[in-house]
Short mmCIF file of C-alpha atoms in Angstrom, two decimals:
data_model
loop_
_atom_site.label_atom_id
_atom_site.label_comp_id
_atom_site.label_asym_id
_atom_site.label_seq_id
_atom_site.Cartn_x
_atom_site.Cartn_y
_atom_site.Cartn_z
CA UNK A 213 -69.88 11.79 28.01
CA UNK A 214 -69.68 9.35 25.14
CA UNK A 215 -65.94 7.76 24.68
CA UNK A 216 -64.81 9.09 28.13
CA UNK A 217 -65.74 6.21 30.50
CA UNK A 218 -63.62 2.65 30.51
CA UNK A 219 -63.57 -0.43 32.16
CA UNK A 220 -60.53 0.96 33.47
CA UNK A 221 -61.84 4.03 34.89
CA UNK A 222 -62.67 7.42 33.27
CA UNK A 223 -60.05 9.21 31.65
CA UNK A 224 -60.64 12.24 34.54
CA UNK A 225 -59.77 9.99 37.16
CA UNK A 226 -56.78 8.40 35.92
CA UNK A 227 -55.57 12.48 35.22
CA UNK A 228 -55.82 13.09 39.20
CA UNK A 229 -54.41 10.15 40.27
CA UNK A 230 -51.39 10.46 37.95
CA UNK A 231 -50.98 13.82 39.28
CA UNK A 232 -51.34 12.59 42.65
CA UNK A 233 -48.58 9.79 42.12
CA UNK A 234 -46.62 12.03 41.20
CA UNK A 235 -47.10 14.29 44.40
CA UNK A 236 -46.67 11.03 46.30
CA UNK A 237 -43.40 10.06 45.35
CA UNK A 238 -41.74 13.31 45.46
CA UNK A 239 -43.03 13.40 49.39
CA UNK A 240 -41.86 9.78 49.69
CA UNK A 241 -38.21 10.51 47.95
CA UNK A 242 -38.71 13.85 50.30
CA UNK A 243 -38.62 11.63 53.48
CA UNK A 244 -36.51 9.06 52.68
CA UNK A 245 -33.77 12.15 51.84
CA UNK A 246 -34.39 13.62 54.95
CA UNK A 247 -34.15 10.38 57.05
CA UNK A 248 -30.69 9.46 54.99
CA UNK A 249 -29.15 12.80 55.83
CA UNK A 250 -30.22 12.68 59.75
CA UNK A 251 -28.64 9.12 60.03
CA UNK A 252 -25.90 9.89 57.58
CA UNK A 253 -24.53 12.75 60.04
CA UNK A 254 -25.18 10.86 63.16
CA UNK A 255 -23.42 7.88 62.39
CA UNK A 256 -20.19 9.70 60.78
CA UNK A 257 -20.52 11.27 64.46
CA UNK A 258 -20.42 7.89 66.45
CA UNK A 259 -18.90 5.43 64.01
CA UNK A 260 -16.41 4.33 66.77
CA UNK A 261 -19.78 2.87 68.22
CA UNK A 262 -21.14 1.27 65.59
CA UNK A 263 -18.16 -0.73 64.14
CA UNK A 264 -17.45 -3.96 65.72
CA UNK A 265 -13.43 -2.71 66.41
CA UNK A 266 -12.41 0.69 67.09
CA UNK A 267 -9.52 0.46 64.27
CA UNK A 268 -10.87 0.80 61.43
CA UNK A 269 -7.61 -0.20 59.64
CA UNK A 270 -8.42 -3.94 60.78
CA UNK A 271 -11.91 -3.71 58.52
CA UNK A 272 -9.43 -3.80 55.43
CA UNK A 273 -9.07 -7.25 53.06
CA UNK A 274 -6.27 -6.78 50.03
CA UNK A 275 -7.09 -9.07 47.11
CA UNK A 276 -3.15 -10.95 45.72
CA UNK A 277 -0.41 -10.22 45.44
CA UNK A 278 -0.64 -7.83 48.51
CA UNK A 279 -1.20 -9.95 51.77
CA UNK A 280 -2.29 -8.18 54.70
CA UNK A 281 -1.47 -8.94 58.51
CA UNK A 282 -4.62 -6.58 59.78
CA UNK A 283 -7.43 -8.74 61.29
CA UNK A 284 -9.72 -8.72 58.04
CA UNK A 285 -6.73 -9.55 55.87
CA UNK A 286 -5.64 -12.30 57.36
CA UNK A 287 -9.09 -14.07 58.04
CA UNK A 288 -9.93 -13.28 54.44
CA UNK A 289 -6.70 -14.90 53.18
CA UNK A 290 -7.59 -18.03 55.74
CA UNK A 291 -10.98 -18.59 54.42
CA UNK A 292 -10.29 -18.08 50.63
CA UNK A 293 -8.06 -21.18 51.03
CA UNK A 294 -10.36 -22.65 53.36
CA UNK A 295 -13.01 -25.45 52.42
CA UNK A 296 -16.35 -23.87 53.43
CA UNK A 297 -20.02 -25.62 53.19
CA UNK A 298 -23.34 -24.35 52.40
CA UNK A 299 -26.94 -25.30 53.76
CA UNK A 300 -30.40 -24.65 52.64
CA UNK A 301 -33.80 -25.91 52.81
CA UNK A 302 -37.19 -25.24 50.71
CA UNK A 303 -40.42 -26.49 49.75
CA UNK A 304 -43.72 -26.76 47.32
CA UNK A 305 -46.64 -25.65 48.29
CA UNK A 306 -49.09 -28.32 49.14
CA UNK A 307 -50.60 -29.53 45.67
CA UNK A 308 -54.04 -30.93 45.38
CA UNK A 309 -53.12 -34.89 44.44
CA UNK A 310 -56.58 -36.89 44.57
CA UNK A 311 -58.80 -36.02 47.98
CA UNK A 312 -55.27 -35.06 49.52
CA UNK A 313 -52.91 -32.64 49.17
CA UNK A 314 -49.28 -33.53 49.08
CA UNK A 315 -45.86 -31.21 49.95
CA UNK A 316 -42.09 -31.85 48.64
CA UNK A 317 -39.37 -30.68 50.71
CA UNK A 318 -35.74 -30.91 50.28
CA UNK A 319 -32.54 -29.67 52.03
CA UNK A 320 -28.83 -29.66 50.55
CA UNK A 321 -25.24 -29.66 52.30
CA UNK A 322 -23.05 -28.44 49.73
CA UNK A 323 -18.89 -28.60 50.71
CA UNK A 324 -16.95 -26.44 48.18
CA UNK A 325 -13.15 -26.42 47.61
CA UNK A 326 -10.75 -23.71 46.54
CA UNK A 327 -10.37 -24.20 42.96
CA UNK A 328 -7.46 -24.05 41.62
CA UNK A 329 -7.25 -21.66 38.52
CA UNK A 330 -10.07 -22.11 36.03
CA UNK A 331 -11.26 -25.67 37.98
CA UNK A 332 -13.49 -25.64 40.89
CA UNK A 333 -14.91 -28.63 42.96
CA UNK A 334 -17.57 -29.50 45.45
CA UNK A 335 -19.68 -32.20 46.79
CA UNK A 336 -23.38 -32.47 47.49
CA UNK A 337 -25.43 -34.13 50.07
CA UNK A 338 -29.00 -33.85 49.10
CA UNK A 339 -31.98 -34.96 51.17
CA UNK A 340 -35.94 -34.74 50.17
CA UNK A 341 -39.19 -35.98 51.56
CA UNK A 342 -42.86 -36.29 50.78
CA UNK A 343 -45.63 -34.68 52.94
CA UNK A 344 -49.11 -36.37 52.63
CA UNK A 345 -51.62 -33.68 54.01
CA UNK A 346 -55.22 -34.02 54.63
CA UNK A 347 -57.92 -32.31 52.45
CA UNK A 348 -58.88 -29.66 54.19
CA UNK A 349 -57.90 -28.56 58.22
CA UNK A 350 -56.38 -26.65 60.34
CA UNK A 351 -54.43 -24.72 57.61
CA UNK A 352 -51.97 -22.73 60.25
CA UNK A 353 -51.55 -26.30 61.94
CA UNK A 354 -50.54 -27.68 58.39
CA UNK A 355 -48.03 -24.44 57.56
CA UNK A 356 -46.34 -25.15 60.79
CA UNK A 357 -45.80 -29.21 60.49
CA UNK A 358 -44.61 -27.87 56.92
CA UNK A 359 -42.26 -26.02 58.19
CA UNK A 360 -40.91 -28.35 60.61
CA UNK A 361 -40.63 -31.36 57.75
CA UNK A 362 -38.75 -28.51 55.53
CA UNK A 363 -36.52 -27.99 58.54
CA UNK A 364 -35.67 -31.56 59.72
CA UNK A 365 -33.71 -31.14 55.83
CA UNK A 366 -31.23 -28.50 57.23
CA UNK A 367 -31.00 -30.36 60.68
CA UNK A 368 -30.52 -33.59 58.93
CA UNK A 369 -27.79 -31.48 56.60
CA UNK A 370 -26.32 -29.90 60.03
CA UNK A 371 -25.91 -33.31 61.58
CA UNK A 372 -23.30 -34.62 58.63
CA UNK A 373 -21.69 -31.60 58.36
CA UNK A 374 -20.73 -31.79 62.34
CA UNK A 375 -20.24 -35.30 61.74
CA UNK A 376 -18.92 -36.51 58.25
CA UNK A 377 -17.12 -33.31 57.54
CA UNK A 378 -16.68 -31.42 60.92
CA UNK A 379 -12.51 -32.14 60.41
CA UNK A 380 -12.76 -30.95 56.75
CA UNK A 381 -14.69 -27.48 56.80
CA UNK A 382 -13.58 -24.46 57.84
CA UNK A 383 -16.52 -22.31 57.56
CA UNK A 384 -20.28 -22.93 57.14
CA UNK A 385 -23.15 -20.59 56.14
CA UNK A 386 -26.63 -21.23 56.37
CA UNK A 387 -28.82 -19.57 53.79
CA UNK A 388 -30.86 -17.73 56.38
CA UNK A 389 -30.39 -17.17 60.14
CA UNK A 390 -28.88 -19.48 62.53
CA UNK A 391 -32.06 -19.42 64.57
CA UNK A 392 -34.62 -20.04 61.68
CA UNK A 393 -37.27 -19.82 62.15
CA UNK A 394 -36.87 -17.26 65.02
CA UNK A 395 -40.11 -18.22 66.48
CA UNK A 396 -40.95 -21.80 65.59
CA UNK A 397 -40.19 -23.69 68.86
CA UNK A 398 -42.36 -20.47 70.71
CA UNK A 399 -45.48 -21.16 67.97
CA UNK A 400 -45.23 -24.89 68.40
CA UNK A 401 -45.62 -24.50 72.15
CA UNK A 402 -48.99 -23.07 72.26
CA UNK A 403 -50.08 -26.10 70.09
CA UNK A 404 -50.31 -29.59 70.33
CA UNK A 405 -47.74 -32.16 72.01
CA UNK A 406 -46.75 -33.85 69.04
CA UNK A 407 -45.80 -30.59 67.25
CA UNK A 408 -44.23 -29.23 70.25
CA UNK A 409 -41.44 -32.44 70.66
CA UNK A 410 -40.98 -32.58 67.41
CA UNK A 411 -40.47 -27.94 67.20
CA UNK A 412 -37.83 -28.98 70.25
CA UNK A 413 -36.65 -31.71 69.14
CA UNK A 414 -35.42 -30.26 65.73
CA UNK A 415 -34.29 -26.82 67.16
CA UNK A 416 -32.25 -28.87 69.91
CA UNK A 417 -30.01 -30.75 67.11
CA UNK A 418 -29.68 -27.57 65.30
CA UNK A 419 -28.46 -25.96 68.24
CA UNK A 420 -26.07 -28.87 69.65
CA UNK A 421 -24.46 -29.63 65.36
CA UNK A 422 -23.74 -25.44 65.64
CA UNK A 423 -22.28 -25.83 68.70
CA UNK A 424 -20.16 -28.60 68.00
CA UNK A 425 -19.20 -27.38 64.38
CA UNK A 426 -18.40 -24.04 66.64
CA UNK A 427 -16.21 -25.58 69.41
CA UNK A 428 -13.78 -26.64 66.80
CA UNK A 429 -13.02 -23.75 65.18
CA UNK A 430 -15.54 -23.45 62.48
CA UNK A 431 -16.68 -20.41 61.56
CA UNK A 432 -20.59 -21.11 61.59
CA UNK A 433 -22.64 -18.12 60.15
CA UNK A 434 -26.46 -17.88 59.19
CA UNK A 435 -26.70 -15.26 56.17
CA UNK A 436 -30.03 -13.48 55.84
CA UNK A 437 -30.05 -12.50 52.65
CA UNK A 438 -33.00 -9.54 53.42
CA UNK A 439 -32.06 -7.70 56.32
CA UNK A 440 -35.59 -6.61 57.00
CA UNK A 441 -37.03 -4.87 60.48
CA UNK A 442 -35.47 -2.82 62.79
CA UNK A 443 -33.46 -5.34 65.00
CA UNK A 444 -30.41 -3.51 65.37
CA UNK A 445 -31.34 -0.10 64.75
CA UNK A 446 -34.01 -0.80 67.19
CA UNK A 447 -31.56 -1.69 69.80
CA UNK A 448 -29.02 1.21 68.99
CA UNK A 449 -31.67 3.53 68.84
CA UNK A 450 -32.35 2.82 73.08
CA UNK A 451 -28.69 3.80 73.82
CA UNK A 452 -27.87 7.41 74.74
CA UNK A 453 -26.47 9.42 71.36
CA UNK A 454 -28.28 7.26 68.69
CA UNK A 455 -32.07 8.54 68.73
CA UNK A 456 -31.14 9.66 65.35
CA UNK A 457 -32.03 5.91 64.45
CA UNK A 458 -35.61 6.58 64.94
CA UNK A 459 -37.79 4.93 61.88
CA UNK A 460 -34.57 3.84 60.42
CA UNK A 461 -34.98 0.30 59.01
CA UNK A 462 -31.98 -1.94 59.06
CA UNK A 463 -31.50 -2.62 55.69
CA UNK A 464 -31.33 1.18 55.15
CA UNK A 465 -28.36 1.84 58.50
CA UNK A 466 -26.58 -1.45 57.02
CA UNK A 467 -26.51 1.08 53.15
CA UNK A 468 -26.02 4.48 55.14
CA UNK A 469 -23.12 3.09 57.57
CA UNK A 470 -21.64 1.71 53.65
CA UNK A 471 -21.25 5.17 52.91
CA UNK A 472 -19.86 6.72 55.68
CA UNK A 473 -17.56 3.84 55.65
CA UNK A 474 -16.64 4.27 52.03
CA UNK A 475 -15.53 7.45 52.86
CA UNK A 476 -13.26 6.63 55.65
CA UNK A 477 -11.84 3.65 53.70
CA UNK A 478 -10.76 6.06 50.44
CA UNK A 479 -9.20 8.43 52.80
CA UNK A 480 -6.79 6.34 53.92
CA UNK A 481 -6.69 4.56 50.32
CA UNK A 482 -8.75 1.38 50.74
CA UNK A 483 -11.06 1.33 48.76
CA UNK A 484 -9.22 -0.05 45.26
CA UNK A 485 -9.18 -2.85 42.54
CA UNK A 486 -6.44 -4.84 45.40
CA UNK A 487 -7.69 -3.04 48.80
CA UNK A 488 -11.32 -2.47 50.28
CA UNK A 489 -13.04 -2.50 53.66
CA UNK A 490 -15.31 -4.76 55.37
CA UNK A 491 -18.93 -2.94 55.89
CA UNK A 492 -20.00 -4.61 59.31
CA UNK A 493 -21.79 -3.13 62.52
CA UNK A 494 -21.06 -4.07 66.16
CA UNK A 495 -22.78 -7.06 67.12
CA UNK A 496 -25.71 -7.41 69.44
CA UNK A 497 -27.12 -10.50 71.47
CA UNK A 498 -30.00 -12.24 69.88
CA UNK A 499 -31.39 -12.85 73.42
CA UNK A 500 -31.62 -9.22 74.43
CA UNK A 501 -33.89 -8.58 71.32
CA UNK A 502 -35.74 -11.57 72.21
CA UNK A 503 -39.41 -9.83 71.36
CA UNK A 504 -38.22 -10.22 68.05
CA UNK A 505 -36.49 -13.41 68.37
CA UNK A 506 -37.99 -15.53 71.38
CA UNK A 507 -36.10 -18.46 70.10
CA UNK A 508 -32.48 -17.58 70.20
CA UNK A 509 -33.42 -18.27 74.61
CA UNK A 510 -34.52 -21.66 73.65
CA UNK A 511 -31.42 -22.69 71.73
CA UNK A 512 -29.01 -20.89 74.36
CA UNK A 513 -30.90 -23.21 77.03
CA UNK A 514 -30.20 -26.20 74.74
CA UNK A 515 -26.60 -25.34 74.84
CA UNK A 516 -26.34 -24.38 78.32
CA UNK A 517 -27.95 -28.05 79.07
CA UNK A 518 -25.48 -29.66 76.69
CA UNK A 519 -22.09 -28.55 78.35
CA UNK A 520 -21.67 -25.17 76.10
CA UNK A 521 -21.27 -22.56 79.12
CA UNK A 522 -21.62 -19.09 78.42
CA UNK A 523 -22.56 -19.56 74.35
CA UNK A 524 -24.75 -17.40 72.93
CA UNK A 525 -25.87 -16.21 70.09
CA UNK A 526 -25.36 -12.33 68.04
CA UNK A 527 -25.94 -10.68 65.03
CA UNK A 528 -24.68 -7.60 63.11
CA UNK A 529 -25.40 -5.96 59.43
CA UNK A 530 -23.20 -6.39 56.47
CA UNK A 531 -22.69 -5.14 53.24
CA UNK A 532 -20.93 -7.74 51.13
CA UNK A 533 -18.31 -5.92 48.51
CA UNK A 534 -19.56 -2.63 49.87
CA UNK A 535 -16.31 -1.29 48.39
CA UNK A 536 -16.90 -2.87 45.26
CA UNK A 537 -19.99 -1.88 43.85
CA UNK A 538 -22.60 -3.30 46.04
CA UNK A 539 -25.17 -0.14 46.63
CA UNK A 540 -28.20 -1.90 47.87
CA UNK A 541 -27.81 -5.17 48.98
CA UNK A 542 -27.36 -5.46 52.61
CA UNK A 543 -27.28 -8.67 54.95
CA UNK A 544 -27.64 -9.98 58.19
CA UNK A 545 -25.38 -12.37 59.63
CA UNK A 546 -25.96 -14.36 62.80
CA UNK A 547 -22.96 -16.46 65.12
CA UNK A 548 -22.12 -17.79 68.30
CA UNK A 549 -19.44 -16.10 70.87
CA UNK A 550 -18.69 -16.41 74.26
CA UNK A 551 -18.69 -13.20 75.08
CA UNK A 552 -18.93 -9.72 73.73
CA UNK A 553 -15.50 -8.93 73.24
CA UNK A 554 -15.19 -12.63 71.46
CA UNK A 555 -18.02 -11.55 69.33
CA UNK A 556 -16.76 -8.28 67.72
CA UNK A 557 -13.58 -10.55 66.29
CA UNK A 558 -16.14 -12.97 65.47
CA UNK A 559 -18.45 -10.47 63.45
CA UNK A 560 -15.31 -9.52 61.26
CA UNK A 561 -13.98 -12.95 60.56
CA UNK A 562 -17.40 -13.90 59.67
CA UNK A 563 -17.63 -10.61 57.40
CA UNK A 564 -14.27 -11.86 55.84
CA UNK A 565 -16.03 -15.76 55.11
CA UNK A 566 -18.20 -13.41 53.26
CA UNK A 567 -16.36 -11.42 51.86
CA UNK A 568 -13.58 -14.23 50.61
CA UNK A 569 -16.80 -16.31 48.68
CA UNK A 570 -18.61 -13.30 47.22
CA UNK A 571 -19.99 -13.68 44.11
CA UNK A 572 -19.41 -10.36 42.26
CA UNK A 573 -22.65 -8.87 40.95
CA UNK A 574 -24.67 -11.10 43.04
CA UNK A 575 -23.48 -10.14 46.26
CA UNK A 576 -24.35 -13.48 47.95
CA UNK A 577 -20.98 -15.93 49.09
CA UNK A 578 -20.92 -18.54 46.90
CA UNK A 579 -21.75 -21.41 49.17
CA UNK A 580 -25.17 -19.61 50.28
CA UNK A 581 -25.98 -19.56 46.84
CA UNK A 582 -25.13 -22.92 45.42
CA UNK A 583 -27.09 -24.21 48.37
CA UNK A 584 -30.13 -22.21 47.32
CA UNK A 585 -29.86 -23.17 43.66
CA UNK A 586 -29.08 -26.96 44.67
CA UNK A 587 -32.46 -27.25 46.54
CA UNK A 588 -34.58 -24.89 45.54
CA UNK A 589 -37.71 -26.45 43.80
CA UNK A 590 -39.10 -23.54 41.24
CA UNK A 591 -43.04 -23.56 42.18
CA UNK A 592 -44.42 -23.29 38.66
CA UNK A 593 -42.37 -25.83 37.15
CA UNK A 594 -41.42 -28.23 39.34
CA UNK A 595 -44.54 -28.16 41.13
CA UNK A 596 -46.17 -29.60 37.86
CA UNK A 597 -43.97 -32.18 37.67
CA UNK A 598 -44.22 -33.49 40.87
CA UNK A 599 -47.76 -33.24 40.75
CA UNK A 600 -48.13 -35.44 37.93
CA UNK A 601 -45.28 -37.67 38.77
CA UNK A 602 -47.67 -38.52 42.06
CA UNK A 603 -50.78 -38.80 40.23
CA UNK A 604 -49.42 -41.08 37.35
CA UNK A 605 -48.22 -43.68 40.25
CA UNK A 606 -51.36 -42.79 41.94
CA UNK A 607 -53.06 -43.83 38.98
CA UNK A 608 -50.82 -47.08 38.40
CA UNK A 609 -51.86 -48.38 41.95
CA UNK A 610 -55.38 -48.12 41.45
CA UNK A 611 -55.38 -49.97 38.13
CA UNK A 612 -54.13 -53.13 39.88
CA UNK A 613 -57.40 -52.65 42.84
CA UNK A 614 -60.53 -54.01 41.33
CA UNK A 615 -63.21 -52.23 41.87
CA UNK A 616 -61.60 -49.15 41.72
CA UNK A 617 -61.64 -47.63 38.48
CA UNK A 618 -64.45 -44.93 39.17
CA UNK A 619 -62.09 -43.43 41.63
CA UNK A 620 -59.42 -42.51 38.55
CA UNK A 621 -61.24 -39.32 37.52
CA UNK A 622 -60.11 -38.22 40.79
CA UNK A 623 -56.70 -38.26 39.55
CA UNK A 624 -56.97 -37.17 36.01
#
């Protein structure tokens, strides 16, 4: 039929699968409803197991000039007159300099202050590193070493802040978890020695600065920004009462447990411009979810080794400013306790670090996200830059080598 076909597709086609978008998403919104509502109901009907205290008056933080003497209240006063610091790492991807292909990785300890009105202050301790890599290879082999160069920057960052500031912070959060990557040291032992020792070797001082930040009172917190899977959900949904939980993702029980929340908080009047309540599940123990995280045993054995009886490591689901607007950005936050009982206090004063640094609109605490800005190297951009930065030395050094100038296409 002349005029009816495209590159694109005929226009028939494109009519049914509209229509079958269409059908698509309403089954999909359908689902999602259906899942919401099933959740929704069963957690109203065992929040008492889900929150990491059984009073839920202790979840509330007051903003000035009301202080509060409930558990939340008076961590979240603590902390927003606390000095807290902020860790992240990052890196390029590998970029094609010459017959080799070269990575830039950084890492950033950032150490902010309460500010007083309309001032702020902070320091920075910045760190970054060039990775030669071969042309071609083992590519999963070269990901890997990647990785563990990018994350020798937040143990390097780790190791001053238990050292040169350990007596000045009072909090630290690490832009992602606390064992990160969950399952690096478990990869690296099914390869080679070298990457294995050096996998162990970085996990063991990231363990051992947490732990020592830890044993002085810091509050020392990993903040996953996407709380993706179903890690706590997963383990809930074992336990007698909660098969409701079944295909229920955590990011979506972290935004459904907001909402039943919200509605216990207004009821008893928390939820206002100088009041609101801390979103925040019971906390589970890394190691008993180890198919998910096989590392969080490795770092517990590190500790164990090291003098640091009985530490181990937990996570629960936040919603930062859950009361104040935030309706889809949940969290994951990981720490260290001694015991269970130690870690449901623990969970809420780390909820109330949050909480006391948010950044409104962003939903992030303040020191997760100046770290991220600080070392974050924008691929597009900064990857050019770099990139040419290496080939004009490149370049340089092989004008002085005589002999040598048919290899300068290579860089060009």
């Amino acid at each position: 039929m002349p005029g009816s076909w495209k590159r694109e597709g005929s226009y028939e086609v494109w009519t049914n699968l509209v229509e079958e978008a269409r059908k698509a998403g309403v089954e999909v919104a359908s689902n999602t409803i259906g899942l919401w509502r099933r959740a929704a109901h069963g957690l109203a009907r065992r929040l008492d197991d889900v929150l990491p205290i059984n009073n839920i008056g202790d979840l509330i933080v007051y903003e000035e000039p009301t202080p509060g003497k409930k558990l939340a209240a008076r961590f979240y006063e603590d902390f927003r007159n606390s000095v807290v610091a902020g860790i992240d790492s990052s890196r390029t991807r590998p970029l094609p300099i010459g017959l080799n292909y070269v990575s830039f990785v950084s890492g950033v300890l950032v150490i902010l202050r309460p500010p007083p009105p309309g001032e702020g202050s902070g320091e920075v301790e910045a760190m970054a590193d060039s990775v030669v890599l071969p042309e071609t290879g083992d590519y999963e082999h070269v990901g890997l070493e990647l990785d563990l160069d990018m994350f020798s920057m937040e143990a390097g960052a780790l190791q001053l802040a238990s050292g040169k500031y350990s007596r000045v912070i009072q909090g630290l959060l690490m832009d992602g978890p606390l064992v990160d990557p969950p399952s690096l040291v478990s990869s690296a032992r099914r390869g080679e020695a070298g990457l294995r020792a050096k996998a162990e070797g970085l996990a063991r001082i990231r363990a051992l600065s947490l732990a020592s930040l830890w044993s002085r009172g810091v509050v020392v917190a990993g903040f996953v920004k996407r709380a993706r899977g179903r890690l706590l959900a997963g383990f809930l949904e074992k336990e007698e009462g909660f098969d409701f939980l079944k295909d229920v993702p955590d990011s979506l029980l972290a935004l459904i447990l907001r909402g039943v929340l919200e509605e216990q908080f207004k009821a008893i009047g928390a939820c206002t411009p100088h009041t609101r309540g801390l979103v925040v599940t019971r906390p589970v123990p890394l190691d008993s979810v180890s198919d998910r995280v096989p590392d969080a045993v490795v770092y517990e054995g590190f500790l164990e080794e090291a003098g640091y009886s009985g530490a181990r490591f937990y996570t629960s689901l936040v919603v930062p400013g859950g009361c104040a607007g935030n309706l889809r950005r949940p969290a994951r936050v990981e720490f260290l306790a001694r015991s269970l009982e130690e870690a449901r206090v623990e969970a809420v004063r780390v909820a109330s670090l949050v909480e006391a640094w948010l950044v409104p609109g962003a939903w992030l605490p303040s020191p997760v996200l100046v770290a991220h800005r600080a070392c974050t190297i924008r691929s597009r951009e900064g990857g050019k830059l770099l990139r040419e930065v290496a080939s004009r030395y490149a370049l340089e050094a092989l004008h002085g080598e005589p002999g040598a100038s048919p290899l300068i296409d290579i860089f060009s």
